[in-house]
Tab-separated table of C-alpha atoms in Angstrom:
chain	number	residue	atom	x	y	z
U	283	MET	CA	-2.382	7.528	-36.045
U	284	HIS	CA	0.966	6.139	-37.132
U	285	CYS	CA	3.455	5.598	-34.312
U	286	LEU	CA	6.992	4.315	-34.512
U	287	LYS	CA	7.697	1.572	-31.999
U	288	THR	CA	11.028	2.286	-30.361
U	289	PRO	CA	12.164	-0.604	-28.152
U	290	ALA	CA	13.501	0.472	-24.780
U	291	LEU	CA	16.351	-1.422	-23.172
U	292	LEU	CA	15.866	-2.657	-19.624
U	293	PRO	CA	18.478	-3.454	-16.999
U	294	ALA	CA	19.429	-7.083	-16.770
U	295	PHE	CA	17.770	-7.453	-13.382
U	296	PHE	CA	14.347	-6.838	-14.939
U	297	THR	CA	13.033	-10.091	-16.414
U	298	ILE	CA	10.343	-9.530	-19.002
U	299	THR	CA	8.315	-12.236	-20.681
U	300	PRO	CA	7.009	-10.740	-23.966
U	301	VAL	CA	3.412	-11.077	-25.055
U	302	SER	CA	3.197	-14.118	-27.310
U	303	ASP	CA	2.542	-13.669	-31.035
U	304	THR	CA	-0.586	-15.823	-30.738
U	305	MET	CA	-1.984	-13.659	-27.958
U	306	ASN	CA	-1.138	-10.495	-29.886
U	307	ARG	CA	-3.000	-11.734	-32.970
U	308	TYR	CA	-5.977	-12.829	-30.893
U	309	LEU	CA	-6.306	-9.547	-29.033
U	310	SER	CA	-5.597	-7.478	-32.136
U	311	THR	CA	-8.562	-9.093	-33.846
U	312	ILE	CA	-10.874	-8.131	-31.016
U	313	PHE	CA	-9.731	-4.554	-30.569
U	314	ALA	CA	-8.446	-3.610	-34.017
U	315	ALA	CA	-10.898	-0.758	-34.258
U	316	LEU	CA	-9.340	0.842	-31.195
U	317	ILE	CA	-5.737	0.090	-32.225
U	318	LEU	CA	-5.445	-1.294	-28.706
U	319	LEU	CA	-4.555	-4.484	-26.944
U	320	VAL	CA	-5.898	-5.227	-23.509
U	321	PRO	CA	-3.107	-6.883	-21.534
U	322	SER	CA	-3.469	-10.407	-20.268
U	323	ALA	CA	-2.843	-10.719	-16.542
U	324	HIS	CA	-0.068	-13.186	-17.375
U	325	ALA	CA	1.421	-11.400	-20.389
U	326	ILE	CA	4.509	-10.404	-18.407
U	327	ALA	CA	6.188	-11.907	-15.376
U	328	PRO	CA	4.147	-10.885	-12.291
U	329	LEU	CA	5.516	-8.019	-10.261
U	330	SER	CA	6.068	-8.256	-6.537
U	331	PRO	CA	3.727	-6.367	-4.188
U	332	GLY	CA	6.542	-3.897	-3.529
U	333	GLN	CA	6.984	-3.171	-7.234
U	334	CYS	CA	3.237	-2.739	-7.614
U	335	ARG	CA	3.531	0.318	-5.357
U	336	GLY	CA	4.914	1.959	-8.487
U	337	SER	CA	6.121	5.518	-8.066
U	338	ALA	CA	5.206	5.323	-4.363
U	339	MET	CA	7.877	2.662	-3.808
U	340	PRO	CA	10.680	3.790	-1.459
U	341	TYR	CA	14.127	4.135	-3.013
U	342	ILE	CA	16.297	1.027	-3.190
U	343	ALA	CA	19.918	2.055	-2.771
U	344	PRO	CA	22.471	0.241	-4.948
U	345	LYS	CA	24.518	-2.404	-3.183
U	346	HIS	CA	27.671	-1.090	-4.803
U	347	VAL	CA	28.602	2.252	-6.320
U	348	VAL	CA	30.214	1.705	-9.715
U	349	ALA	CA	33.728	3.154	-9.729
U	350	HIS	CA	35.150	5.051	-12.696
U	351	PRO	CA	38.406	4.099	-14.463
U	352	ASP	CA	41.560	5.483	-12.849
U	353	SER	CA	42.461	7.079	-16.163
U	354	LEU	CA	39.493	9.436	-15.916
U	355	THR	CA	39.426	12.409	-13.551
U	356	PRO	CA	35.977	13.454	-12.235
U	357	VAL	CA	35.258	17.056	-13.176
U	358	MET	CA	31.563	17.654	-12.545
U	359	ILE	CA	28.282	16.085	-11.409
U	360	ASN	CA	24.917	17.250	-12.716
U	361	HIS	CA	22.225	15.808	-10.448
U	362	VAL	CA	18.455	15.978	-10.943
U	363	GLY	CA	16.364	14.212	-8.330
U	364	ARG	CA	12.885	13.635	-7.054
U	365	HIS	CA	12.050	14.416	-3.444
U	366	GLY	CA	12.396	11.527	-1.023
U	367	ALA	CA	9.691	9.379	0.558
U	368	ARG	CA	6.912	11.388	2.144
U	369	TYR	CA	3.557	11.264	3.805
U	370	LEU	CA	0.566	10.985	1.489
U	371	THR	CA	0.305	14.256	-0.408
U	372	SER	CA	-3.165	14.974	0.960
U	373	ALA	CA	-6.043	13.409	2.835
U	374	ASP	CA	-7.971	12.994	-0.425
U	375	LYS	CA	-7.409	9.259	-1.018
U	376	VAL	CA	-7.932	8.397	2.633
U	377	ASN	CA	-11.130	10.412	2.886
U	378	LYS	CA	-12.577	8.846	-0.259
U	379	ILE	CA	-12.076	5.251	0.854
U	380	LEU	CA	-13.066	6.181	4.407
U	381	GLY	CA	-16.313	7.661	3.097
U	382	PHE	CA	-16.992	4.413	1.255
U	383	LEU	CA	-16.321	2.406	4.424
U	384	ASP	CA	-18.318	4.750	6.682
U	385	GLU	CA	-21.321	4.359	4.412
U	386	ALA	CA	-20.996	0.574	4.629
U	387	ALA	CA	-20.619	0.720	8.412
U	388	HIS	CA	-23.650	2.964	8.909
U	389	SER	CA	-25.803	0.623	6.809
U	390	GLY	CA	-24.509	-2.437	8.639
U	391	LYS	CA	-22.935	-3.776	5.454
U	392	ILE	CA	-19.250	-3.501	6.326
U	393	THR	CA	-17.181	-6.707	6.427
U	394	PRO	CA	-14.494	-7.572	9.009
U	395	LEU	CA	-11.822	-6.677	6.424
U	396	GLY	CA	-13.613	-3.388	5.789
U	397	THR	CA	-13.624	-2.658	9.521
U	398	GLU	CA	-9.907	-3.399	9.633
U	399	LEU	CA	-9.225	-1.023	6.744
U	400	ARG	CA	-11.426	1.638	8.343
U	401	THR	CA	-9.300	1.482	11.490
U	402	LEU	CA	-6.154	1.764	9.347
U	403	CYS	CA	-7.558	4.861	7.629
U	404	HIS	CA	-7.954	6.581	11.003
U	405	LYS	CA	-4.400	5.540	11.924
U	406	VAL	CA	-3.104	7.126	8.722
U	407	ILE	CA	-5.029	10.333	9.381
U	408	ASP	CA	-3.751	10.542	12.963
U	409	ALA	CA	-0.157	9.988	11.827
U	410	SER	CA	-0.453	12.590	9.075
U	411	VAL	CA	-2.029	15.518	10.900
U	412	GLY	CA	0.098	18.544	10.069
U	413	ARG	CA	2.374	16.394	7.897
U	414	TRP	CA	0.443	15.749	4.665
U	415	GLY	CA	2.926	15.729	1.789
U	416	THR	CA	5.956	16.450	3.944
U	417	LEU	CA	9.242	14.573	3.763
U	418	ASP	CA	9.452	11.875	6.416
U	419	THR	CA	12.432	10.220	8.069
U	420	ILE	CA	12.622	7.606	5.299
U	421	GLY	CA	12.839	10.362	2.687
U	422	MET	CA	15.473	12.211	4.698
U	423	ALA	CA	17.557	9.047	4.919
U	424	GLU	CA	17.172	8.432	1.180
U	425	GLN	CA	18.544	11.851	0.284
U	426	ALA	CA	21.338	11.671	2.848
U	427	GLY	CA	22.328	8.243	1.541
U	428	ILE	CA	22.577	9.434	-2.062
U	429	ALA	CA	24.654	12.425	-0.970
U	430	ARG	CA	26.933	10.290	1.186
U	431	ARG	CA	27.603	7.828	-1.608
U	432	MET	CA	28.418	10.705	-3.942
U	433	CYS	CA	30.929	12.104	-1.466
U	434	GLU	CA	32.490	8.692	-0.828
U	435	ALA	CA	32.813	7.889	-4.534
U	436	TYR	CA	34.184	11.312	-5.587
U	437	PRO	CA	36.114	12.738	-2.605
U	438	ARG	CA	38.545	14.763	-4.736
U	439	LEU	CA	35.738	16.344	-6.711
U	440	VAL	CA	33.766	17.168	-3.573
U	441	LYS	CA	36.702	18.571	-1.603
U	442	GLY	CA	36.568	22.347	-1.708
U	443	ALA	CA	33.825	22.242	-4.323
U	444	THR	CA	31.254	24.934	-4.896
U	445	VAL	CA	27.802	23.360	-4.864
U	446	GLU	CA	24.769	25.016	-6.394
U	447	ALA	CA	21.446	23.472	-5.374
U	448	LEU	CA	17.924	24.457	-6.290
U	449	SER	CA	14.476	23.057	-5.649
U	450	SER	CA	10.863	23.666	-6.468
U	451	TYR	CA	8.807	25.670	-3.990
U	452	VAL	CA	7.142	22.551	-2.542
U	453	PRO	CA	8.371	21.957	1.043
U	454	ARG	CA	9.259	18.259	0.556
U	455	CYS	CA	11.556	19.273	-2.317
U	456	VAL	CA	13.152	22.054	-0.271
U	457	MET	CA	13.672	19.622	2.617
U	458	SER	CA	15.148	17.022	0.236
U	459	MET	CA	17.661	19.616	-0.929
U	460	ASP	CA	18.471	20.559	2.665
U	461	CYS	CA	18.989	16.925	3.734
U	462	PHE	CA	21.207	16.265	0.719
U	463	THR	CA	23.409	19.331	1.168
U	464	HIS	CA	23.520	18.864	4.941
U	465	GLU	CA	24.912	15.376	4.464
U	466	MET	CA	27.472	16.690	1.983
U	467	THR	CA	28.761	19.171	4.555
U	468	ARG	CA	28.884	16.395	7.165
U	469	CYS	CA	31.035	14.343	4.803
U	470	ASP	CA	33.292	17.270	3.853
U	471	ASN	CA	32.857	20.700	5.394
U	472	SER	CA	35.218	22.260	2.858
U	473	VAL	CA	32.333	22.559	0.370
U	474	THR	CA	30.621	25.878	-0.269
U	475	VAL	CA	26.887	25.437	-0.786
U	476	TYR	CA	24.478	27.873	-2.394
U	477	THR	CA	20.781	26.938	-2.323
U	478	SER	CA	17.739	28.368	-4.035
U	479	SER	CA	14.075	27.455	-3.759
U	480	GLY	CA	10.805	28.966	-4.873
U	481	ARG	CA	8.653	29.604	-7.890
U	482	ILE	CA	11.609	31.193	-9.655
U	483	ASN	CA	12.746	27.605	-10.308
U	484	SER	CA	9.419	26.428	-11.755
U	485	PRO	CA	10.582	26.634	-15.421
U	486	LEU	CA	13.116	23.926	-14.529
U	487	MET	CA	11.340	21.950	-11.830
U	488	ARG	CA	7.628	22.429	-12.560
U	489	PRO	CA	7.205	23.118	-16.301
U	490	PHE	CA	3.948	21.177	-16.200
U	491	ASP	CA	2.451	24.207	-14.413
U	492	LEU	CA	3.643	26.687	-17.034
U	493	ASP	CA	3.697	25.149	-20.510
U	494	THR	CA	0.437	26.184	-22.175
U	495	ALA	CA	0.570	23.505	-24.877
U	496	TYR	CA	1.049	20.793	-22.280
U	497	ILE	CA	-1.691	22.233	-20.088
U	498	ALA	CA	-4.020	22.015	-23.104
U	499	TYR	CA	-2.951	18.388	-23.656
U	500	SER	CA	-3.689	17.608	-20.003
U	501	HIS	CA	-7.101	19.201	-20.346
U	502	ASP	CA	-8.032	17.577	-23.674
U	503	LYS	CA	-6.787	14.099	-22.690
U	504	PRO	CA	-6.658	12.593	-26.212
U	505	TYR	CA	-5.737	9.277	-24.612
U	506	LEU	CA	-8.811	9.142	-22.364
U	507	PRO	CA	-10.977	6.701	-24.398
U	508	ALA	CA	-8.090	4.224	-24.589
U	509	TYR	CA	-7.239	4.654	-20.918
U	510	LYS	CA	-10.867	4.200	-19.837
U	511	HIS	CA	-11.008	1.003	-21.877
U	512	PHE	CA	-8.042	-0.345	-19.904
U	513	TYR	CA	-9.494	0.907	-16.634
U	514	ASP	CA	-12.816	-0.840	-17.169
U	515	SER	CA	-11.137	-4.014	-18.443
U	516	LEU	CA	-8.533	-4.451	-15.724
U	517	VAL	CA	-9.689	-2.853	-12.473
U	518	SER	CA	-11.528	-5.539	-10.528
U	519	THR	CA	-14.482	-4.886	-8.265
U	520	ALA	CA	-13.449	-7.808	-6.030
U	521	PRO	CA	-11.187	-5.836	-3.630
U	522	ALA	CA	-13.993	-3.366	-2.904
U	523	LEU	CA	-16.526	-6.182	-2.520
U	524	ARG	CA	-14.367	-7.682	0.228
U	525	LEU	CA	-15.028	-4.518	2.233
U	526	THR	CA	-18.816	-4.354	1.984
U	527	THR	CA	-21.842	-6.502	1.289
U	528	ALA	CA	-23.876	-3.551	0.046
U	529	ASP	CA	-25.356	-3.533	-3.450
U	530	ILE	CA	-23.175	-0.952	-5.219
U	531	ASP	CA	-22.839	-0.230	-8.932
U	532	THR	CA	-19.788	-1.534	-10.787
U	533	HIS	CA	-18.329	1.873	-11.621
U	534	ARG	CA	-18.263	2.962	-7.999
U	535	LEU	CA	-16.769	-0.361	-6.904
U	536	ARG	CA	-13.921	0.029	-9.401
U	537	ASP	CA	-13.267	3.544	-8.166
U	538	ALA	CA	-13.245	2.309	-4.573
U	539	THR	CA	-10.720	-0.370	-5.536
U	540	MET	CA	-8.424	2.281	-7.011
U	541	GLU	CA	-8.855	4.575	-3.998
U	542	GLU	CA	-8.073	1.672	-1.671
U	543	PHE	CA	-4.964	0.840	-3.676
U	544	GLY	CA	-3.892	4.480	-3.931
U	545	MET	CA	-3.876	4.876	-0.172
U	546	LEU	CA	-2.342	1.512	0.699
U	547	ALA	CA	0.414	1.745	-1.942
U	548	GLY	CA	1.676	4.980	-0.405
U	549	LEU	CA	1.942	3.801	3.186
U	550	ALA	CA	5.389	2.184	2.932
U	551	ALA	CA	6.852	5.586	2.035
U	552	MET	CA	5.590	6.977	5.350
U	553	GLY	CA	6.791	4.049	7.421
U	554	ILE	CA	3.500	2.166	7.875
U	555	ASP	CA	4.060	-1.484	7.077
U	556	VAL	CA	1.020	-2.984	5.346
U	557	ASP	CA	0.833	-6.307	3.532
U	558	LEU	CA	-0.910	-5.429	0.264
U	559	THR	CA	-1.795	-9.062	-0.330
U	560	ARG	CA	-4.139	-8.906	2.642
U	561	TYR	CA	-6.384	-6.682	0.536
U	562	PHE	CA	-5.514	-7.717	-3.036
U	563	THR	CA	-4.453	-10.866	-4.828
U	564	ILE	CA	-1.182	-10.727	-6.759
U	565	GLU	CA	-3.168	-10.782	-10.003
U	566	GLU	CA	-5.318	-7.852	-8.866
U	567	LEU	CA	-2.254	-5.889	-7.784
U	568	ASN	CA	-0.586	-6.439	-11.153
U	569	ASP	CA	-3.703	-5.387	-13.049
U	570	ILE	CA	-4.191	-2.262	-10.940
U	571	TRP	CA	-0.500	-1.414	-11.306
U	572	THR	CA	-0.810	-1.817	-15.089
U	573	VAL	CA	-3.603	0.758	-15.160
U	574	ARG	CA	-1.796	3.223	-12.876
U	575	ASN	CA	1.458	2.740	-14.772
U	576	LEU	CA	-0.302	3.393	-18.084
U	577	GLU	CA	-1.873	6.568	-16.738
U	578	GLN	CA	1.497	7.996	-15.668
U	579	TYR	CA	3.042	6.977	-18.978
U	580	LEU	CA	0.324	8.742	-20.995
U	581	VAL	CA	0.304	11.879	-18.860
U	582	ARG	CA	4.040	12.317	-18.203
U	583	THR	CA	6.063	10.808	-21.067
U	584	ALA	CA	6.249	10.933	-24.857
U	585	ASN	CA	3.659	8.598	-26.327
U	586	CYS	CA	1.850	7.876	-29.574
U	587	TYR	CA	-0.628	10.680	-28.886
U	588	SER	CA	1.881	13.460	-28.239
U	589	THR	CA	5.503	14.260	-27.414
U	590	LEU	CA	4.422	17.258	-25.341
U	591	PRO	CA	4.700	15.447	-21.979
U	592	ALA	CA	8.423	14.976	-22.655
U	593	ASP	CA	9.033	18.228	-24.519
U	594	ILE	CA	8.260	20.287	-21.409
U	595	ALA	CA	11.619	19.149	-19.973
U	596	ALA	CA	13.535	20.942	-22.743
U	597	THR	CA	14.473	23.899	-20.528
U	598	LEU	CA	15.868	21.555	-17.895
U	599	LEU	CA	17.854	19.542	-20.436
U	600	ARG	CA	19.264	22.743	-21.945
U	601	ASP	CA	20.333	23.802	-18.452
U	602	ILE	CA	22.138	20.485	-17.924
U	603	ILE	CA	23.966	20.896	-21.246
U	604	SER	CA	24.749	24.551	-20.579
U	605	THR	CA	26.160	24.048	-17.069
U	606	THR	CA	28.352	21.209	-18.361
U	607	ASP	CA	29.673	23.433	-21.160
U	608	ARG	CA	30.366	26.259	-18.730
U	609	VAL	CA	32.348	24.046	-16.351
U	610	ILE	CA	34.445	22.840	-19.288
U	611	SER	CA	35.019	26.407	-20.507
U	612	GLY	CA	35.883	27.602	-17.003
U	613	THR	CA	33.021	30.108	-16.792
U	614	LEU	CA	31.186	28.180	-14.043
U	615	ASP	CA	32.926	27.370	-10.763
U	616	ALA	CA	30.164	25.200	-9.301
U	617	ARG	CA	31.290	21.685	-10.165
U	618	ILE	CA	28.309	20.083	-8.447
U	619	GLN	CA	24.849	21.085	-9.651
U	620	LEU	CA	21.893	19.745	-7.674
U	621	ARG	CA	18.215	20.094	-8.597
U	622	PHE	CA	15.267	18.743	-6.594
U	623	GLY	CA	11.792	18.321	-8.031
U	624	HIS	CA	9.058	15.785	-8.461
U	625	ALA	CA	8.175	12.556	-10.227
U	626	GLU	CA	6.480	14.895	-12.696
U	627	THR	CA	9.872	16.552	-13.227
U	628	MET	CA	11.777	13.317	-13.723
U	629	MET	CA	9.425	11.399	-16.030
U	630	PRO	CA	9.420	14.035	-18.808
U	631	LEU	CA	13.186	14.579	-18.566
U	632	LEU	CA	14.081	10.886	-18.719
U	633	SER	CA	11.628	10.395	-21.568
U	634	LEU	CA	13.031	13.341	-23.500
U	635	MET	CA	16.545	11.932	-23.034
U	636	ARG	CA	15.294	8.515	-24.188
U	637	LEU	CA	17.131	6.667	-21.435
U	638	GLN	CA	16.664	2.918	-21.339
U	639	GLY	CA	13.413	1.883	-19.708
U	640	CYS	CA	12.263	5.519	-19.607
U	641	TYR	CA	11.141	6.050	-23.212
U	642	TYR	CA	8.793	3.935	-25.271
U	643	ILE	CA	6.518	4.684	-28.211
U	644	SER	CA	3.857	2.290	-29.421
U	645	ASP	CA	0.193	2.489	-30.376
U	646	LYS	CA	-0.286	-0.908	-28.716
U	647	LEU	CA	-0.781	0.320	-25.181
U	648	ALA	CA	-0.826	-3.185	-23.727
U	649	THR	CA	2.919	-3.379	-24.397
U	650	VAL	CA	3.685	-0.360	-22.220
U	651	ALA	CA	3.809	-2.410	-18.997
U	652	GLY	CA	6.689	-4.458	-20.385
U	653	HIS	CA	8.782	-1.469	-21.469
U	654	TRP	CA	8.032	1.473	-19.166
U	655	ARG	CA	7.712	0.791	-15.453
U	656	ASN	CA	7.133	3.565	-12.959
U	657	PHE	CA	8.886	1.808	-10.066
U	658	HIS	CA	12.042	1.658	-12.203
U	659	VAL	CA	11.773	5.201	-13.546
U	660	VAL	CA	10.577	7.217	-10.542
U	661	PRO	CA	10.641	5.520	-7.157
U	662	MET	CA	10.881	7.933	-4.259
U	663	ALA	CA	14.165	9.931	-4.447
U	664	SER	CA	14.765	8.795	-8.036
U	665	ASN	CA	17.652	10.633	-9.608
U	666	LEU	CA	19.699	11.178	-12.722
U	667	GLN	CA	23.377	12.022	-12.433
U	668	LEU	CA	25.417	13.074	-15.455
U	669	LYS	CA	29.050	12.740	-14.439
U	670	LEU	CA	31.743	14.524	-16.392
U	671	PHE	CA	35.305	13.178	-16.564
U	672	LYS	CA	38.531	14.377	-18.152
U	673	ALA	CA	40.933	11.973	-19.864
U	674	PRO	CA	44.738	12.417	-19.965
U	675	SER	CA	44.300	13.437	-23.617
U	676	GLY	CA	42.265	16.424	-22.459
U	677	ARG	CA	39.057	15.062	-23.917
U	678	TYR	CA	35.929	15.075	-21.765
U	679	TYR	CA	33.677	12.067	-21.238
U	680	VAL	CA	30.251	11.763	-19.645
U	681	ARG	CA	28.497	8.915	-17.839
U	682	ALA	CA	24.772	8.757	-17.075
U	683	ASP	CA	23.646	7.123	-13.833
U	684	LEU	CA	19.936	6.444	-13.328
U	685	ASN	CA	19.191	5.863	-9.657
U	686	GLU	CA	22.954	5.488	-9.146
U	687	VAL	CA	23.283	2.732	-11.768
U	688	PRO	CA	25.227	3.513	-14.980
U	689	VAL	CA	23.111	3.277	-18.136
U	690	PRO	CA	23.937	3.874	-21.806
U	691	LEU	CA	23.161	7.457	-22.736
U	692	ILE	CA	22.438	6.656	-26.371
U	693	ALA	CA	19.954	3.889	-27.142
U	694	GLY	CA	21.522	1.079	-29.121
U	695	ARG	CA	25.054	1.904	-28.002
U	696	PRO	CA	26.486	-0.042	-25.082
U	697	ASP	CA	28.995	2.694	-24.230
U	698	ILE	CA	28.787	3.814	-20.618
U	699	TYR	CA	31.392	6.551	-21.135
U	700	LEU	CA	30.785	8.826	-24.115
U	701	PRO	CA	32.895	11.725	-25.379
U	702	TRP	CA	31.081	14.849	-24.254
U	703	ASP	CA	31.068	16.350	-27.752
U	704	GLU	CA	29.208	13.272	-29.054
U	705	ALA	CA	26.843	13.173	-26.078
U	706	ARG	CA	26.208	16.903	-26.401
U	707	THR	CA	25.328	16.619	-30.075
U	708	TYR	CA	22.978	13.728	-29.323
U	709	LEU	CA	21.232	15.510	-26.445
U	710	LEU	CA	20.776	18.667	-28.505
U	711	SER	CA	19.188	16.595	-31.256
U	712	LEU	CA	16.506	15.440	-28.803
U	713	LEU	CA	15.321	18.960	-28.017
U	714	PRO	CA	11.999	19.921	-29.614
U	715	LYS	CA	12.426	22.023	-32.721
């Protein structure tokens, strides 16, 4: 398969050390038949334990909101966001690792660290009864904070504005919408808010449930042999072996390591403070993150196997373009459009739009970790805001903010503010034919 490698730009605060040419040649020789490279643990600068939480990492609010030039008048904000931090989506991960630990305990093979983790599992279950997957206080604060900063940065736009907000049918998305709009009304009660939630919004917020071609891709998993190669190469059995002294096969130990990580990585989002390095070394965390990051990349973004994971966001992108056009033409009064979905909503959209750090195509999957990073793309409450401005000349300009940080809308162009007609033409060109 021939794939074009499209470099993705990363914000300056991400420091990447590229894979050396020597290492590339060495690994290419070994795995040429697979058109794969297995990443070295030291190929890129090590991530922090917090970053290794990936898409389960709580939102980091910007220290400063970037102001717009006085010469531009804010006209509209198109906001698409992920729900905020939440409890683990289900008891599945906890029950799997707990079953592993219970088996060790009943056979007398559990270690002190395993006993400690077993106690933590019960703590997580107790804290989550009746709350699995629901928005927690951290998530509520994340959404309120984003709304508050929007109101503070654009008071004239917000004042008296009509706000249209919609969400998927999932309760944590509905609650994220409610927290966001509630905070807006606290900041300025002159706004008029209309909200909508339910399966009627699934074409926008949950296309992965509806698109038959994508569903077939998810079922066929053309990437699976390559992914399994990475999984077997990088996921260590050592973390699981620290929990038990039982004689267990390698495959099950690797799975237990991933289940352990999956549970522990999600605890910060529900307010349980756990030091990941108590259970994993930094090297193990980085390797496990690399595997999890690659899985999300292959399943949810355009890649060398298929563009379908990104193409499913076409309806949402068309809606963003259409609502912007209608505000400009005066046929839409709602100057603030809010949409609340999932990480699985955001990843395809950002990939389809080819925003920096959110789109990367290469058949060398080992390079993915240096160009597409889930904690940058979709932390909890991740969001994209397209902000429309009007110049004194009457021309309209647009600015894209990813997680409240301005980013170039067109790859290779440093422009933060683009004429809407140019941006519109570019965005339309990205839609699947």
